[in-house]
mmCIF file of N, CA, C and O in Angstrom:
data_model
loop_
_atom_site.group_PDB
_atom_site.id
_atom_site.type_symbol
_atom_site.label_atom_id
_atom_site.label_comp_id
_atom_site.label_asym_id
_atom_site.label_seq_id
_atom_site.Cartn_x
_atom_site.Cartn_y
_atom_site.Cartn_z
ATOM 1 N N MET D 1 2.404 -55.841 -5.049
ATOM 2 C CA MET D 1 3.658 -55.806 -5.807
ATOM 3 C C MET D 1 3.472 -55.057 -7.135
ATOM 4 O O MET D 1 4.339 -54.282 -7.530
ATOM 5 N N PHE D 2 2.340 -55.316 -7.765
ATOM 6 C CA PHE D 2 2.062 -54.639 -9.039
ATOM 7 C C PHE D 2 2.014 -53.119 -8.856
ATOM 8 O O PHE D 2 2.514 -52.371 -9.694
ATOM 9 N N MET D 3 1.425 -52.675 -7.725
ATOM 10 C CA MET D 3 1.329 -51.233 -7.445
ATOM 11 C C MET D 3 2.722 -50.622 -7.316
ATOM 12 O O MET D 3 2.974 -49.523 -7.822
ATOM 13 N N LEU D 4 3.621 -51.330 -6.656
ATOM 14 C CA LEU D 4 4.984 -50.830 -6.470
ATOM 15 C C LEU D 4 5.690 -50.677 -7.813
ATOM 16 O O LEU D 4 6.284 -49.627 -8.100
ATOM 17 N N ILE D 5 5.586 -51.709 -8.647
ATOM 18 C CA ILE D 5 6.238 -51.673 -9.954
ATOM 19 C C ILE D 5 5.640 -50.564 -10.817
ATOM 20 O O ILE D 5 6.366 -49.790 -11.450
ATOM 21 N N SER D 6 4.314 -50.445 -10.827
ATOM 22 C CA SER D 6 3.688 -49.407 -11.643
ATOM 23 C C SER D 6 4.052 -48.014 -11.107
ATOM 24 O O SER D 6 4.233 -47.079 -11.891
ATOM 25 N N GLY D 7 4.182 -47.876 -9.788
ATOM 26 C CA GLY D 7 4.596 -46.587 -9.211
ATOM 27 C C GLY D 7 5.993 -46.207 -9.643
ATOM 28 O O GLY D 7 6.256 -45.052 -9.999
ATOM 29 N N VAL D 8 6.902 -47.167 -9.621
ATOM 30 C CA VAL D 8 8.287 -46.903 -10.038
ATOM 31 C C VAL D 8 8.334 -46.555 -11.525
ATOM 32 O O VAL D 8 9.031 -45.614 -11.931
ATOM 33 N N VAL D 9 7.580 -47.295 -12.348
ATOM 34 C CA VAL D 9 7.554 -47.012 -13.785
ATOM 35 C C VAL D 9 6.997 -45.615 -14.039
ATOM 36 O O VAL D 9 7.530 -44.853 -14.863
ATOM 37 N N LEU D 10 5.936 -45.260 -13.318
ATOM 38 C CA LEU D 10 5.348 -43.925 -13.476
ATOM 39 C C LEU D 10 6.347 -42.838 -13.076
ATOM 40 O O LEU D 10 6.480 -41.814 -13.763
ATOM 41 N N LEU D 11 7.064 -43.052 -11.965
ATOM 42 C CA LEU D 11 8.065 -42.088 -11.519
ATOM 43 C C LEU D 11 9.166 -41.927 -12.560
ATOM 44 O O LEU D 11 9.559 -40.793 -12.883
ATOM 45 N N LEU D 12 9.637 -43.035 -13.106
ATOM 46 C CA LEU D 12 10.669 -42.960 -14.143
ATOM 47 C C LEU D 12 10.165 -42.234 -15.381
ATOM 48 O O LEU D 12 10.895 -41.442 -15.984
ATOM 49 N N LEU D 13 8.917 -42.452 -15.745
ATOM 50 C CA LEU D 13 8.327 -41.777 -16.896
ATOM 51 C C LEU D 13 8.272 -40.262 -16.666
ATOM 52 O O LEU D 13 8.645 -39.472 -17.537
ATOM 53 N N VAL D 14 7.833 -39.876 -15.474
ATOM 54 C CA VAL D 14 7.756 -38.437 -15.147
ATOM 55 C C VAL D 14 9.142 -37.811 -15.173
ATOM 56 O O VAL D 14 9.333 -36.715 -15.721
ATOM 57 N N LEU D 15 10.127 -38.494 -14.595
ATOM 58 C CA LEU D 15 11.496 -37.964 -14.598
ATOM 59 C C LEU D 15 12.039 -37.844 -16.023
ATOM 60 O O LEU D 15 12.695 -36.854 -16.359
ATOM 61 N N TYR D 16 11.752 -38.836 -16.868
ATOM 62 C CA TYR D 16 12.212 -38.793 -18.253
ATOM 63 C C TYR D 16 11.601 -37.595 -18.990
ATOM 64 O O TYR D 16 12.303 -36.858 -19.694
ATOM 65 N N VAL D 17 10.291 -37.395 -18.811
ATOM 66 C CA VAL D 17 9.620 -36.279 -19.494
ATOM 67 C C VAL D 17 10.175 -34.942 -19.003
ATOM 68 O O VAL D 17 10.433 -34.032 -19.783
ATOM 69 N N ALA D 18 10.386 -34.822 -17.677
ATOM 70 C CA ALA D 18 10.939 -33.579 -17.129
ATOM 71 C C ALA D 18 12.334 -33.322 -17.691
ATOM 72 O O ALA D 18 12.680 -32.186 -18.025
ATOM 73 N N TYR D 19 13.134 -34.369 -17.809
ATOM 74 C CA TYR D 19 14.498 -34.224 -18.350
ATOM 75 C C TYR D 19 14.453 -33.881 -19.834
ATOM 76 O O TYR D 19 15.201 -33.030 -20.308
ATOM 77 N N ARG D 20 13.556 -34.524 -20.554
ATOM 78 C CA ARG D 20 13.465 -34.347 -22.005
ATOM 79 C C ARG D 20 13.047 -32.920 -22.373
ATOM 80 O O ARG D 20 13.529 -32.354 -23.338
ATOM 81 N N TYR D 21 12.129 -32.348 -21.605
ATOM 82 C CA TYR D 21 11.572 -31.034 -21.959
ATOM 83 C C TYR D 21 12.126 -29.904 -21.116
ATOM 84 O O TYR D 21 11.540 -28.836 -21.054
ATOM 85 N N ARG D 22 13.271 -30.121 -20.468
ATOM 86 C CA ARG D 22 13.865 -29.022 -19.694
ATOM 87 C C ARG D 22 14.388 -27.968 -20.663
ATOM 88 O O ARG D 22 14.730 -28.298 -21.808
ATOM 89 N N PRO D 23 14.447 -26.711 -20.224
ATOM 90 C CA PRO D 23 14.930 -25.664 -21.133
ATOM 91 C C PRO D 23 16.397 -25.888 -21.502
ATOM 92 O O PRO D 23 17.185 -26.366 -20.676
ATOM 93 N N SER D 24 16.737 -25.564 -22.718
ATOM 94 C CA SER D 24 18.114 -25.733 -23.179
ATOM 95 C C SER D 24 19.017 -24.695 -22.511
ATOM 96 O O SER D 24 18.555 -23.749 -21.874
ATOM 97 N N ARG D 25 20.306 -24.880 -22.682
ATOM 98 C CA ARG D 25 21.289 -23.957 -22.088
ATOM 99 C C ARG D 25 21.039 -22.530 -22.582
ATOM 100 O O ARG D 25 21.084 -21.577 -21.818
ATOM 101 N N ARG D 26 20.747 -22.388 -23.876
ATOM 102 C CA ARG D 26 20.514 -21.061 -24.437
ATOM 103 C C ARG D 26 19.273 -20.412 -23.826
ATOM 104 O O ARG D 26 19.278 -19.231 -23.493
ATOM 105 N N GLU D 27 18.192 -21.212 -23.695
ATOM 106 C CA GLU D 27 16.967 -20.669 -23.107
ATOM 107 C C GLU D 27 17.192 -20.238 -21.664
ATOM 108 O O GLU D 27 16.687 -19.209 -21.232
ATOM 109 N N ARG D 28 17.969 -21.038 -20.907
ATOM 110 C CA ARG D 28 18.242 -20.663 -19.517
ATOM 111 C C ARG D 28 19.005 -19.353 -19.459
ATOM 112 O O ARG D 28 18.731 -18.500 -18.614
ATOM 113 N N LEU D 29 19.959 -19.162 -20.364
ATOM 114 C CA LEU D 29 20.713 -17.904 -20.397
ATOM 115 C C LEU D 29 19.798 -16.726 -20.734
ATOM 116 O O LEU D 29 19.903 -15.655 -20.140
ATOM 117 N N ILE D 30 18.879 -16.951 -21.681
ATOM 118 C CA ILE D 30 17.947 -15.886 -22.067
ATOM 119 C C ILE D 30 17.057 -15.508 -20.882
ATOM 120 O O ILE D 30 16.847 -14.330 -20.594
ATOM 121 N N PHE D 31 16.548 -16.536 -20.159
ATOM 122 C CA PHE D 31 15.690 -16.246 -19.008
ATOM 123 C C PHE D 31 16.464 -15.475 -17.946
ATOM 124 O O PHE D 31 15.956 -14.518 -17.367
ATOM 125 N N ALA D 32 17.710 -15.867 -17.681
ATOM 126 C CA ALA D 32 18.517 -15.195 -16.658
ATOM 127 C C ALA D 32 18.775 -13.747 -17.071
ATOM 128 O O ALA D 32 18.680 -12.831 -16.256
ATOM 129 N N GLU D 33 19.081 -13.543 -18.361
ATOM 130 C CA GLU D 33 19.351 -12.192 -18.856
ATOM 131 C C GLU D 33 18.100 -11.326 -18.748
ATOM 132 O O GLU D 33 18.165 -10.175 -18.343
ATOM 133 N N ARG D 34 16.946 -11.912 -19.084
ATOM 134 C CA ARG D 34 15.694 -11.156 -19.027
ATOM 135 C C ARG D 34 15.411 -10.728 -17.587
ATOM 136 O O ARG D 34 15.003 -9.603 -17.338
ATOM 137 N N GLY D 35 15.642 -11.626 -16.639
ATOM 138 C CA GLY D 35 15.414 -11.303 -15.230
ATOM 139 C C GLY D 35 16.298 -10.166 -14.769
ATOM 140 O O GLY D 35 15.843 -9.239 -14.096
ATOM 141 N N SER D 36 17.585 -10.207 -15.152
ATOM 142 C CA SER D 36 18.497 -9.151 -14.713
ATOM 143 C C SER D 36 18.158 -7.836 -15.406
ATOM 144 O O SER D 36 18.310 -6.763 -14.821
ATOM 145 N N ARG D 37 17.685 -7.921 -16.662
ATOM 146 C CA ARG D 37 17.305 -6.697 -17.371
ATOM 147 C C ARG D 37 16.097 -6.053 -16.689
ATOM 148 O O ARG D 37 16.043 -4.840 -16.509
ATOM 149 N N GLU D 38 15.112 -6.883 -16.304
ATOM 150 C CA GLU D 38 13.940 -6.349 -15.611
ATOM 151 C C GLU D 38 14.331 -5.715 -14.282
ATOM 152 O O GLU D 38 13.821 -4.657 -13.917
ATOM 153 N N ALA D 39 15.251 -6.344 -13.563
ATOM 154 C CA ALA D 39 15.705 -5.786 -12.291
ATOM 155 C C ALA D 39 16.381 -4.438 -12.516
ATOM 156 O O ALA D 39 16.157 -3.490 -11.760
ATOM 157 N N ALA D 40 17.199 -4.331 -13.570
ATOM 158 C CA ALA D 40 17.871 -3.067 -13.876
ATOM 159 C C ALA D 40 16.851 -1.988 -14.234
ATOM 160 O O ALA D 40 16.972 -0.835 -13.797
ATOM 161 N N LEU D 41 15.827 -2.364 -15.013
ATOM 162 C CA LEU D 41 14.794 -1.380 -15.373
ATOM 163 C C LEU D 41 14.030 -0.918 -14.127
ATOM 164 O O LEU D 41 13.726 0.264 -13.990
ATOM 165 N N ASN D 42 13.735 -1.859 -13.226
ATOM 166 C CA ASN D 42 13.032 -1.483 -12.000
ATOM 167 C C ASN D 42 13.863 -0.527 -11.160
ATOM 168 O O ASN D 42 13.344 0.440 -10.600
ATOM 169 N N ARG D 43 15.175 -0.778 -11.076
ATOM 170 C CA ARG D 43 16.054 0.116 -10.310
ATOM 171 C C ARG D 43 16.071 1.502 -10.944
ATOM 172 O O ARG D 43 15.980 2.522 -10.248
ATOM 173 N N ALA D 44 16.179 1.555 -12.271
ATOM 174 C CA ALA D 44 16.224 2.844 -12.970
ATOM 175 C C ALA D 44 14.920 3.604 -12.757
ATOM 176 O O ALA D 44 14.932 4.817 -12.500
ATOM 177 N N ALA D 45 13.796 2.902 -12.848
ATOM 178 C CA ALA D 45 12.498 3.557 -12.653
ATOM 179 C C ALA D 45 12.383 4.074 -11.228
ATOM 180 O O ALA D 45 11.903 5.190 -10.990
ATOM 181 N N SER D 46 12.833 3.296 -10.269
ATOM 182 C CA SER D 46 12.770 3.709 -8.865
ATOM 183 C C SER D 46 13.623 4.957 -8.643
ATOM 184 O O SER D 46 13.198 5.897 -7.967
ATOM 185 N N GLN D 47 14.815 4.964 -9.236
ATOM 186 C CA GLN D 47 15.681 6.142 -9.084
ATOM 187 C C GLN D 47 15.040 7.371 -9.728
ATOM 188 O O GLN D 47 15.119 8.476 -9.185
ATOM 189 N N THR D 48 14.397 7.178 -10.873
ATOM 190 C CA THR D 48 13.739 8.301 -11.550
ATOM 191 C C THR D 48 12.630 8.867 -10.673
ATOM 192 O O THR D 48 12.498 10.090 -10.530
ATOM 193 N N VAL D 49 11.835 7.991 -10.069
ATOM 194 C CA VAL D 49 10.749 8.446 -9.192
ATOM 195 C C VAL D 49 11.324 9.185 -7.991
ATOM 196 O O VAL D 49 10.821 10.246 -7.606
ATOM 197 N N GLN D 50 12.395 8.637 -7.408
ATOM 198 C CA GLN D 50 13.010 9.304 -6.250
ATOM 199 C C GLN D 50 13.511 10.701 -6.633
ATOM 200 O O GLN D 50 13.344 11.660 -5.879
ATOM 201 N N ARG D 51 14.123 10.809 -7.805
ATOM 202 C CA ARG D 51 14.624 12.106 -8.274
ATOM 203 C C ARG D 51 13.463 13.096 -8.456
ATOM 204 O O ARG D 51 13.555 14.261 -8.075
ATOM 205 N N TYR D 52 12.373 12.596 -9.051
ATOM 206 C CA TYR D 52 11.206 13.443 -9.277
ATOM 207 C C TYR D 52 10.638 13.945 -7.951
ATOM 208 O O TYR D 52 10.319 15.131 -7.800
ATOM 209 N N LEU D 53 10.530 13.045 -6.968
ATOM 210 C CA LEU D 53 9.981 13.450 -5.670
ATOM 211 C C LEU D 53 10.891 14.449 -4.979
ATOM 212 O O LEU D 53 10.410 15.412 -4.353
ATOM 213 N N ALA D 54 12.199 14.269 -5.098
ATOM 214 C CA ALA D 54 13.141 15.219 -4.498
ATOM 215 C C ALA D 54 12.997 16.590 -5.165
ATOM 216 O O ALA D 54 13.029 17.628 -4.482
ATOM 217 N N GLN D 55 12.818 16.590 -6.493
ATOM 218 C CA GLN D 55 12.639 17.857 -7.229
ATOM 219 C C GLN D 55 11.357 18.555 -6.759
ATOM 220 O O GLN D 55 11.337 19.765 -6.546
ATOM 221 N N GLU D 56 10.270 17.770 -6.598
ATOM 222 C CA GLU D 56 9.013 18.333 -6.124
ATOM 223 C C GLU D 56 9.184 18.971 -4.754
ATOM 224 O O GLU D 56 8.674 20.057 -4.482
ATOM 225 N N LYS D 57 9.902 18.278 -3.882
ATOM 226 C CA LYS D 57 10.123 18.792 -2.524
ATOM 227 C C LYS D 57 10.903 20.106 -2.578
ATOM 228 O O LYS D 57 10.598 21.067 -1.870
ATOM 229 N N ARG D 58 11.936 20.163 -3.449
ATOM 230 C CA ARG D 58 12.715 21.401 -3.585
ATOM 231 C C ARG D 58 11.828 22.524 -4.116
ATOM 232 O O ARG D 58 11.929 23.668 -3.671
ATOM 233 N N ASN D 59 10.954 22.215 -5.084
ATOM 234 C CA ASN D 59 10.072 23.241 -5.641
ATOM 235 C C ASN D 59 9.126 23.772 -4.594
ATOM 236 O O ASN D 59 8.842 24.982 -4.548
ATOM 237 N N GLU D 60 8.584 22.849 -3.739
ATOM 238 C CA GLU D 60 7.672 23.314 -2.702
ATOM 239 C C GLU D 60 8.363 24.204 -1.681
ATOM 240 O O GLU D 60 7.811 25.206 -1.251
ATOM 241 N N SER D 61 9.585 23.853 -1.337
ATOM 242 C CA SER D 61 10.297 24.652 -0.322
ATOM 243 C C SER D 61 10.748 25.993 -0.885
ATOM 244 O O SER D 61 11.048 26.914 -0.136
ATOM 245 N N ALA D 62 10.775 26.139 -2.206
ATOM 246 C CA ALA D 62 11.170 27.407 -2.809
ATOM 247 C C ALA D 62 10.072 28.451 -2.656
ATOM 248 O O ALA D 62 10.345 29.655 -2.662
ATOM 249 N N TYR D 63 8.822 27.992 -2.525
ATOM 250 C CA TYR D 63 7.710 28.962 -2.406
ATOM 251 C C TYR D 63 7.572 29.468 -0.994
ATOM 252 O O TYR D 63 7.693 28.779 -0.044
#
């Protein structure tokens, strides 16, 4: 019985700590914005590389 009670108390303690130290609304917005910004930068970089490779191909076919 003691093990059951101590297990429940431990679970409640862990849940309380997780709730207490969760990121605030502002931090969550910042993380989401950072993720979308990184995705946009990756897309832009990928497009730049594709453009460069297409230019290289055109230059090679010109010779």
